XYZ file of C-alpha atoms in Angstrom:
527
model
C 25.512 34.664 -7.848
C 27.730 32.484 -5.649
C 26.909 30.393 -2.577
C 28.260 32.975 -0.071
C 25.641 35.440 -1.328
C 22.804 33.095 -0.288
C 23.402 33.662 3.431
C 24.665 30.200 4.342
C 26.970 29.617 7.308
C 30.715 29.227 7.023
C 30.667 25.491 7.782
C 28.113 24.787 5.044
C 30.006 26.923 2.523
C 33.229 25.062 3.301
C 31.487 21.703 2.765
C 29.991 22.903 -0.542
C 33.377 24.081 -1.756
C 34.990 20.791 -0.779
C 32.291 18.972 -2.778
C 33.402 20.918 -5.864
C 30.437 23.274 -6.327
C 31.001 26.962 -6.983
C 27.704 28.380 -8.255
C 24.154 27.471 -7.172
C 21.584 26.189 -9.653
C 18.507 28.325 -10.450
C 16.249 26.524 -8.003
C 18.893 26.776 -5.275
C 19.201 30.533 -5.865
C 15.471 30.987 -5.314
C 14.710 28.344 -2.687
C 17.574 28.696 -0.183
C 16.871 32.350 0.816
C 13.152 31.616 1.226
C 13.806 28.581 3.405
C 16.236 30.553 5.581
C 13.488 33.174 6.037
C 11.195 30.479 7.469
C 8.648 30.426 4.631
C 6.862 27.393 3.228
C 8.062 26.578 -0.276
C 6.416 24.852 -3.235
C 9.276 24.073 -5.616
C 8.993 22.694 -9.147
C 12.071 21.903 -11.212
C 13.104 19.213 -13.638
C 15.315 16.388 -12.432
C 19.050 17.008 -12.156
C 18.740 20.697 -11.199
C 19.778 20.360 -7.544
C 16.456 20.168 -5.688
C 18.038 18.057 -2.930
C 20.682 20.651 -2.082
C 17.949 23.283 -2.311
C 16.499 22.089 0.996
C 19.493 20.244 2.493
C 21.816 23.270 2.759
C 19.392 25.638 4.549
C 18.177 22.835 6.855
C 21.718 22.301 8.132
C 21.960 25.983 9.057
C 18.493 26.107 10.670
C 19.052 22.953 12.758
C 22.608 23.841 13.810
C 21.265 25.303 17.055
C 19.416 23.056 19.467
C 19.574 19.473 20.599
C 17.447 16.447 19.771
C 15.628 14.379 22.382
C 15.325 10.614 22.458
C 12.756 9.318 19.936
C 11.738 12.900 19.109
C 13.299 14.020 15.784
C 13.557 17.747 15.101
C 12.948 17.474 11.354
C 11.426 14.961 8.965
C 12.092 14.281 5.272
C 9.673 11.940 3.468
C 10.806 10.147 0.311
C 8.808 7.747 -1.905
C 11.576 5.155 -2.411
C 14.469 3.679 -0.459
C 17.005 4.835 -3.037
C 15.910 8.457 -2.794
C 15.975 8.337 0.998
C 19.497 6.908 0.929
C 20.624 9.656 -1.463
C 19.304 12.395 0.805
C 21.107 10.791 3.746
C 24.320 10.839 1.711
C 23.760 14.521 0.911
C 23.547 15.337 4.619
C 26.797 13.487 5.219
C 28.522 15.499 2.473
C 27.154 18.951 3.283
C 26.831 18.541 7.047
C 30.244 17.093 7.834
C 31.310 20.312 9.595
C 28.189 20.356 11.776
C 27.180 18.171 14.690
C 23.799 17.153 13.284
C 22.712 13.549 13.720
C 20.682 11.757 11.067
C 18.716 8.510 10.905
C 17.501 6.623 7.852
C 14.248 4.650 8.205
C 13.642 2.435 5.175
C 12.352 -1.084 4.605
C 14.582 -4.074 4.046
C 16.922 -3.057 6.893
C 17.122 -4.465 10.411
C 15.164 -2.621 13.085
C 17.866 -2.919 15.735
C 20.276 -0.298 14.405
C 17.416 2.063 13.625
C 16.081 1.674 17.182
C 19.489 2.531 18.632
C 19.815 5.734 16.609
C 16.304 6.881 17.540
C 16.945 6.212 21.230
C 20.021 8.474 21.105
C 18.001 11.253 19.460
C 18.263 12.523 15.868
C 18.113 15.995 14.347
C 17.137 14.836 10.836
C 14.927 11.831 10.239
C 14.804 10.613 6.614
C 12.131 7.980 5.993
C 9.710 6.315 3.647
C 6.063 6.594 4.793
C 5.532 2.868 5.406
C 8.529 2.282 7.671
C 7.908 5.534 9.569
C 4.317 4.549 10.398
C 5.574 1.143 11.498
C 8.000 2.809 13.903
C 5.307 5.159 15.214
C 2.960 2.244 15.911
C 5.760 0.476 17.807
C 6.218 3.588 19.952
C 9.776 4.192 18.731
C 9.123 7.632 17.178
C 7.228 10.607 18.600
C 6.259 13.327 16.116
C 5.456 16.055 18.625
C 8.834 17.813 18.286
C 9.068 18.004 14.461
C 9.547 21.630 13.420
C 10.667 21.116 9.821
C 8.913 18.910 7.250
C 10.074 18.136 3.701
C 7.958 16.154 1.236
C 10.206 15.313 -1.695
C 8.956 14.034 -5.075
C 5.396 14.889 -4.073
C 3.930 13.827 -7.414
C 5.530 10.396 -7.073
C 3.985 10.117 -3.610
C 0.639 10.694 -5.290
C 1.273 8.135 -8.033
C 2.391 5.444 -5.576
C -0.638 5.904 -3.314
C 1.296 7.302 -0.343
C -0.837 10.416 0.090
C -3.148 8.855 2.766
C -0.035 7.837 4.739
C 1.456 11.322 4.292
C -1.775 12.923 5.524
C -1.728 10.657 8.571
C 1.900 11.534 9.312
C 1.295 15.276 8.948
C -1.645 14.954 11.330
C 0.688 13.569 13.990
C 2.863 16.711 13.907
C 1.327 18.923 16.575
C 4.066 21.529 16.703
C 4.000 24.533 14.369
C 6.377 23.646 11.555
C 7.822 24.808 8.264
C 6.890 22.688 5.232
C 8.644 22.287 1.878
C 7.219 20.608 -1.251
C 9.650 19.667 -4.010
C 8.770 17.836 -7.200
C 9.738 17.526 -10.847
C 6.132 17.795 -12.077
C 3.203 19.762 -10.714
C -0.150 18.180 -11.702
C -3.390 19.775 -10.466
C -3.771 17.167 -7.710
C -0.465 18.248 -6.162
C -1.509 21.887 -6.217
C -4.740 21.050 -4.414
C -2.810 18.966 -1.903
C -0.288 21.749 -1.283
C -3.086 24.081 -0.238
C -3.788 21.729 2.682
C -0.201 21.286 3.855
C 1.364 24.691 3.104
C 0.674 28.112 4.543
C 1.109 30.992 2.090
C 3.910 29.153 0.269
C 6.477 30.734 -1.991
C 6.050 29.014 -5.353
C 9.290 28.438 -7.231
C 9.415 27.102 -10.788
C 12.682 27.405 -12.665
C 11.464 25.619 -15.804
C 8.105 24.664 -17.329
C 6.533 21.745 -15.482
C 7.443 18.354 -16.907
C 10.007 19.817 -19.311
C 13.033 17.962 -20.619
C 16.548 19.286 -20.115
C 18.111 20.832 -23.208
C 21.208 18.689 -22.691
C 19.234 15.505 -23.483
C 19.031 14.456 -27.138
C 15.842 12.458 -27.745
C 15.020 9.930 -30.462
C 12.409 7.242 -31.047
C 12.231 4.150 -33.239
C 8.922 2.416 -34.018
C 9.310 -1.336 -34.544
C 7.240 -4.478 -34.211
C 7.210 -6.054 -30.716
C 9.174 -9.108 -31.908
C 11.985 -6.847 -33.194
C 12.529 -4.776 -30.045
C 15.464 -6.775 -28.648
C 17.246 -6.813 -32.004
C 16.674 -3.057 -32.332
C 18.105 -2.489 -28.858
C 21.215 -4.542 -29.583
C 21.717 -2.600 -32.821
C 21.541 0.705 -30.933
C 24.023 -0.578 -28.350
C 26.454 -1.485 -31.146
C 26.074 1.700 -33.201
C 26.051 4.177 -30.305
C 29.045 4.991 -28.160
C 27.571 3.737 -24.887
C 29.778 4.081 -21.844
C 26.952 3.145 -19.488
C 23.155 3.146 -19.773
C 19.901 2.659 -17.936
C 17.328 0.466 -19.716
C 13.741 0.876 -18.509
C 10.938 -1.697 -18.668
C 7.365 -1.283 -17.491
C 7.114 -4.603 -15.642
C 9.445 -6.418 -13.278
C 9.015 -9.633 -15.236
C 10.235 -7.926 -18.406
C 13.251 -6.583 -16.492
C 14.375 -10.145 -15.797
C 13.697 -11.298 -19.369
C 15.687 -8.445 -20.948
C 18.529 -8.837 -18.452
C 18.953 -12.523 -19.285
C 18.737 -11.790 -23.022
C 21.535 -9.215 -22.836
C 23.739 -11.562 -20.814
C 23.250 -14.340 -23.373
C 24.505 -11.957 -26.078
C 27.627 -11.115 -24.101
C 26.692 -7.739 -22.572
C 27.770 -6.690 -19.090
C 24.328 -6.153 -17.575
C 22.468 -6.398 -14.264
C 18.884 -5.865 -13.044
C 17.300 -3.508 -10.522
C 13.663 -3.685 -9.428
C 11.474 -3.500 -6.342
C 11.473 -7.225 -5.510
C 15.175 -7.211 -4.656
C 16.311 -6.976 -1.054
C 17.618 -3.593 0.023
C 21.227 -4.786 0.289
C 21.017 -6.216 -3.245
C 19.665 -2.944 -4.632
C 22.347 -0.927 -2.858
C 25.111 -3.253 -4.014
C 23.876 -3.151 -7.628
C 23.741 0.653 -7.657
C 27.221 0.913 -6.153
C 28.607 -1.377 -8.855
C 26.913 0.671 -11.578
C 28.275 3.927 -10.172
C 31.749 2.420 -9.940
C 31.637 1.269 -13.559
C 31.621 -2.462 -12.802
C 28.252 -2.747 -14.549
C 27.775 -1.186 -17.976
C 24.053 -1.754 -18.579
C 21.456 -1.608 -15.792
C 17.997 -2.922 -16.659
C 15.489 -1.458 -14.227
C 11.883 -0.627 -13.523
C 10.582 2.818 -12.613
C 11.778 2.309 -9.030
C 15.140 3.663 -10.276
C 13.718 6.539 -12.314
C 13.079 8.972 -9.494
C 15.883 11.037 -8.067
C 18.824 8.717 -8.630
C 21.792 11.063 -8.779
C 24.307 9.353 -11.073
C 25.821 12.258 -13.011
C 27.816 10.199 -15.507
C 24.927 8.262 -17.099
C 25.384 8.768 -20.835
C 22.376 6.925 -22.292
C 18.824 6.036 -21.335
C 16.869 3.453 -23.350
C 13.118 3.129 -22.913
C 12.653 -0.501 -23.925
C 8.952 0.006 -23.077
C 7.042 3.254 -23.571
C 5.849 4.417 -20.121
C 2.087 4.437 -19.680
C 2.266 7.677 -17.668
C 3.703 10.643 -19.515
C 5.362 12.040 -16.376
C 7.420 8.854 -16.046
C 9.021 9.587 -19.422
C 10.360 12.884 -18.069
C 11.777 11.182 -14.984
C 13.336 8.341 -16.936
C 15.256 10.457 -19.424
C 16.102 12.873 -16.617
C 18.667 10.307 -15.409
C 20.971 11.426 -18.254
C 22.222 14.853 -19.247
C 22.721 15.880 -15.608
C 25.014 18.586 -14.282
C 25.465 20.111 -17.743
C 26.648 16.888 -19.388
C 25.372 15.723 -22.762
C 22.867 12.867 -22.642
C 21.020 10.617 -25.091
C 17.558 9.101 -24.683
C 16.182 6.473 -27.092
C 12.650 5.078 -26.990
C 11.546 1.828 -28.651
C 7.849 2.076 -29.474
C 5.430 -0.363 -31.100
C 2.396 0.508 -33.243
C 0.150 -0.051 -30.202
C 1.953 2.710 -28.233
C 0.504 5.545 -30.294
C -1.721 6.993 -27.573
C 1.082 6.936 -25.003
C 3.505 8.706 -27.340
C 0.855 11.323 -28.127
C 0.361 11.932 -24.392
C 4.116 12.284 -23.837
C 4.508 14.742 -26.719
C 1.625 16.838 -25.415
C 3.250 16.931 -21.988
C 6.761 17.941 -23.113
C 5.431 20.257 -25.821
C 7.518 18.883 -28.665
C 7.612 15.979 -31.070
C 10.151 13.242 -30.416
C 12.303 12.803 -33.564
C 11.870 9.431 -35.329
C 14.877 7.406 -36.457
C 15.364 4.252 -38.503
C 17.419 1.357 -37.187
C 19.710 -0.520 -39.505
C 18.554 -4.037 -40.486
C 15.366 -3.709 -38.439
C 12.029 -3.248 -40.222
C 10.295 -0.059 -39.213
C 6.624 0.453 -38.394
C 4.262 3.291 -37.718
C 2.348 4.257 -34.637
C -1.321 3.408 -34.590
C -2.388 7.047 -34.781
C 0.016 7.817 -37.650
C -0.890 4.994 -40.122
C -2.004 6.185 -43.566
C -4.802 4.592 -45.563
C -4.414 3.069 -49.009
C -1.221 2.219 -50.837
C 2.042 3.399 -49.394
C 0.782 2.969 -45.822
C 4.077 1.384 -44.844
C 6.054 4.514 -45.672
C 7.083 6.697 -42.765
C 5.835 10.232 -42.418
C 8.518 12.869 -42.647
C 9.579 14.303 -39.311
C 8.052 17.693 -38.751
C 8.498 19.772 -35.678
C 5.379 19.898 -33.575
C 3.799 23.360 -33.397
C 3.830 25.113 -30.095
C 0.847 24.320 -27.981
C -1.652 27.183 -27.986
C -3.430 28.596 -24.968
C -6.672 27.027 -26.191
C -5.099 23.587 -26.238
C -3.678 24.097 -22.783
C -7.088 25.142 -21.510
C -8.657 22.110 -23.176
C -6.001 19.925 -21.580
C -6.802 21.379 -18.162
C -10.509 20.770 -18.723
C -9.792 17.210 -19.760
C -7.716 16.667 -16.621
C -10.560 18.148 -14.575
C -13.072 15.825 -16.240
C -10.852 12.819 -15.568
C -10.465 13.818 -11.932
C -14.224 14.251 -11.565
C -14.744 10.867 -13.191
C -12.305 9.310 -10.733
C -14.145 10.915 -7.824
C -17.520 9.696 -9.100
C -16.138 6.196 -9.542
C -14.730 6.362 -6.023
C -18.130 7.459 -4.673
C -19.839 4.633 -6.558
C -17.349 2.156 -5.177
C -17.907 3.489 -1.649
C -21.667 3.168 -2.223
C -21.239 -0.420 -3.367
C -19.136 -1.196 -0.308
C -21.748 0.407 1.965
C -24.567 -1.509 0.276
C -22.554 -4.705 0.628
C -22.093 -3.989 4.333
C -25.839 -3.397 4.714
C -26.588 -6.676 2.966
C -24.132 -8.463 5.245
C -25.822 -6.849 8.261
C -29.225 -7.970 7.002
C -27.952 -11.508 6.471
C -26.462 -11.507 9.942
C -29.755 -10.233 11.431
C -31.635 -12.950 9.525
C -29.249 -15.559 10.882
C -29.748 -14.231 14.424
C -33.533 -14.224 13.956
C -33.443 -17.782 12.582
C -31.324 -18.738 15.575
C -33.855 -17.205 17.963
C -36.703 -19.030 16.206
C -34.778 -22.276 16.381
C -34.073 -21.705 20.085
C -37.779 -20.987 20.581
C -38.713 -24.210 18.833
C -36.220 -26.128 20.983
C -37.643 -24.518 24.131
C -41.215 -25.310 23.056
C -40.111 -28.896 22.378
C -38.618 -29.123 25.842
C -41.827 -27.746 27.393
C -43.936 -30.193 25.394
C -41.672 -33.068 26.467
C -42.038 -31.874 30.045
C -45.809 -31.819 29.758
C -45.810 -35.322 28.268
C -43.602 -36.551 31.082
C -45.910 -34.955 33.657
C -48.894 -36.564 31.938
C -47.174 -39.949 32.066
C -46.429 -39.465 35.777
C -50.043 -38.445 36.428
C -51.375 -41.443 34.467
C -49.057 -43.675 36.479
C -50.413 -42.254 39.727
C -53.995 -42.839 38.558
C -53.201 -46.422 37.573
C -51.663 -47.036 40.985
C -54.792 -45.640 42.582
C -57.020 -47.955 40.589
C -54.898 -50.966 41.621
C -55.188 -49.966 45.253
C -58.952 -49.672 44.927
C -59.139 -53.190 43.485
C -57.159 -54.662 46.462
C -59.073 -55.725 49.653
C -58.718 -53.493 52.642
C -57.028 -56.090 54.839
C -54.425 -57.073 52.351
C -54.094 -59.366 49.365
C -52.315 -62.388 48.051
C -52.633 -66.013 49.198
C -52.446 -65.211 52.880
C -55.220 -62.704 52.485
C -57.429 -65.278 50.713
C -56.740 -67.799 53.482
C -57.584 -65.264 56.118
C -60.612 -64.348 54.117
C -61.757 -67.999 54.298
C -61.089 -68.085 58.010
C -63.003 -64.931 58.815
C -65.251 -65.161 61.941
C -68.428 -64.471 60.032
C -67.855 -67.678 58.011
C -67.719 -69.972 61.183
C -70.851 -72.093 61.997
C -73.238 -70.548 64.440
C -73.822 -72.857 67.495
C -75.915 -70.405 69.351
C -75.535 -70.587 73.118
C -74.110 -74.078 73.107
C -71.178 -74.112 75.504
C -67.747 -74.764 74.167
C -67.083 -78.453 74.038
C -70.743 -79.524 73.626
C -70.901 -79.288 69.897
C -70.284 -82.027 67.398
C -67.317 -80.281 65.906
C -65.383 -80.501 69.112
C -63.296 -83.667 69.462
C -64.346 -86.068 72.115
C -61.238 -85.655 74.244
C -62.002 -81.961 74.465
C -65.576 -82.341 75.477
C -66.377 -81.591 79.051
C -67.763 -84.224 81.223
C -70.050 -83.621 84.159
C -68.316 -84.323 87.341
């Protein structure tokens, strides 16, 4: 089957031909006709099989008619990382160059001003990470009421990174009836349950077993002691024909340590992790694609969806703790039909993680010895007694039976139920904590009321005492008044009291001037 048989428009077919593609990949053969028919799609395919073009090409045809309004995008594509979002934007530029569609890229680490300007002019395709999109919505720069086409890419990674609550909130803002596409490299049970909420009678497309490894990738694993890992890596870099390679570490701190170690030993290396600014990450990737950087030490931020076809080697310096991450890491090599090599450096403590990975991919990873580096055995493979240091011979793992698959599903179900119970317990603890805080707050309020009551009682008591003092003062004043004579007091009053009329001598009817008390010159004389 060729691209013209898929029903794509002439402009899209011309762009595909100019990009150098002649035949669609299996997932493109199945997905593109379904998307053009307007159906929801749940697509599962391993990395490097063309999932991005599987939804990009039909979207260009569907959106070719119509016009976008200011701040009201016509379609939305959600990506878990900035790098993936940038790659999808590049795909639209390549395949949509003969159309008049406008696109906008909303990712963190970039200035808001340019993004605001594009949204104000109106965009047909909005490509965003959940965090930056919600930020724009809260600022009133994006309205979701006109979205008629929704794509959730790398849905399982969205789940792993904790973006599902944000995705649910975003989907709830889309009021218009829309077509939804789910694309992912793995399909765990949680994603299937989530798809039943977002998709309506979806067409399920799976072109390979979930979480499978491409046949073009040659895998190998060496088990060494932790102190020998850097020496083992340098030996592999010398003995293998490495044109370029991605080296994965589990932690950002280890990315910096390994990067500096390689530079000290004369290797052309650089680092890529989530703490870098967006312009630094973009510049580093561009240099790696151009061949200016030979070795790129990175965290899992670079494992999802990076389309660098010419990557020849992938080295897992650390064994990933999640089995699905192993599939995504080694999926960066062996793309587009090229031959790829994936080496994993494990320590004896990584036994349970390797067992989980081998159960997921359904095969045993071949063990290899590294020259001049002492080997070791995984914790689950160590023999007892003498000869424990000898390595077990490599035997192909038997195919997983239906009973084992069923047991694996039950185990996943038990784990999910355990997570839910733990979540309920945690919610109960939070609720009980809130109740205790409410009780403490009520007690504080009650103590405050009691204290206010005591203060008020104290004021009343002080008032009563003051009234009693005033009343006692009035009584004392009354007693003083009673002790004073009625006609006054003091010295004058005593003098007046001595001179009162009733104290004068009684002369009877003796006329004035005839008494002895009257001076002689005042006495009357008979005339």
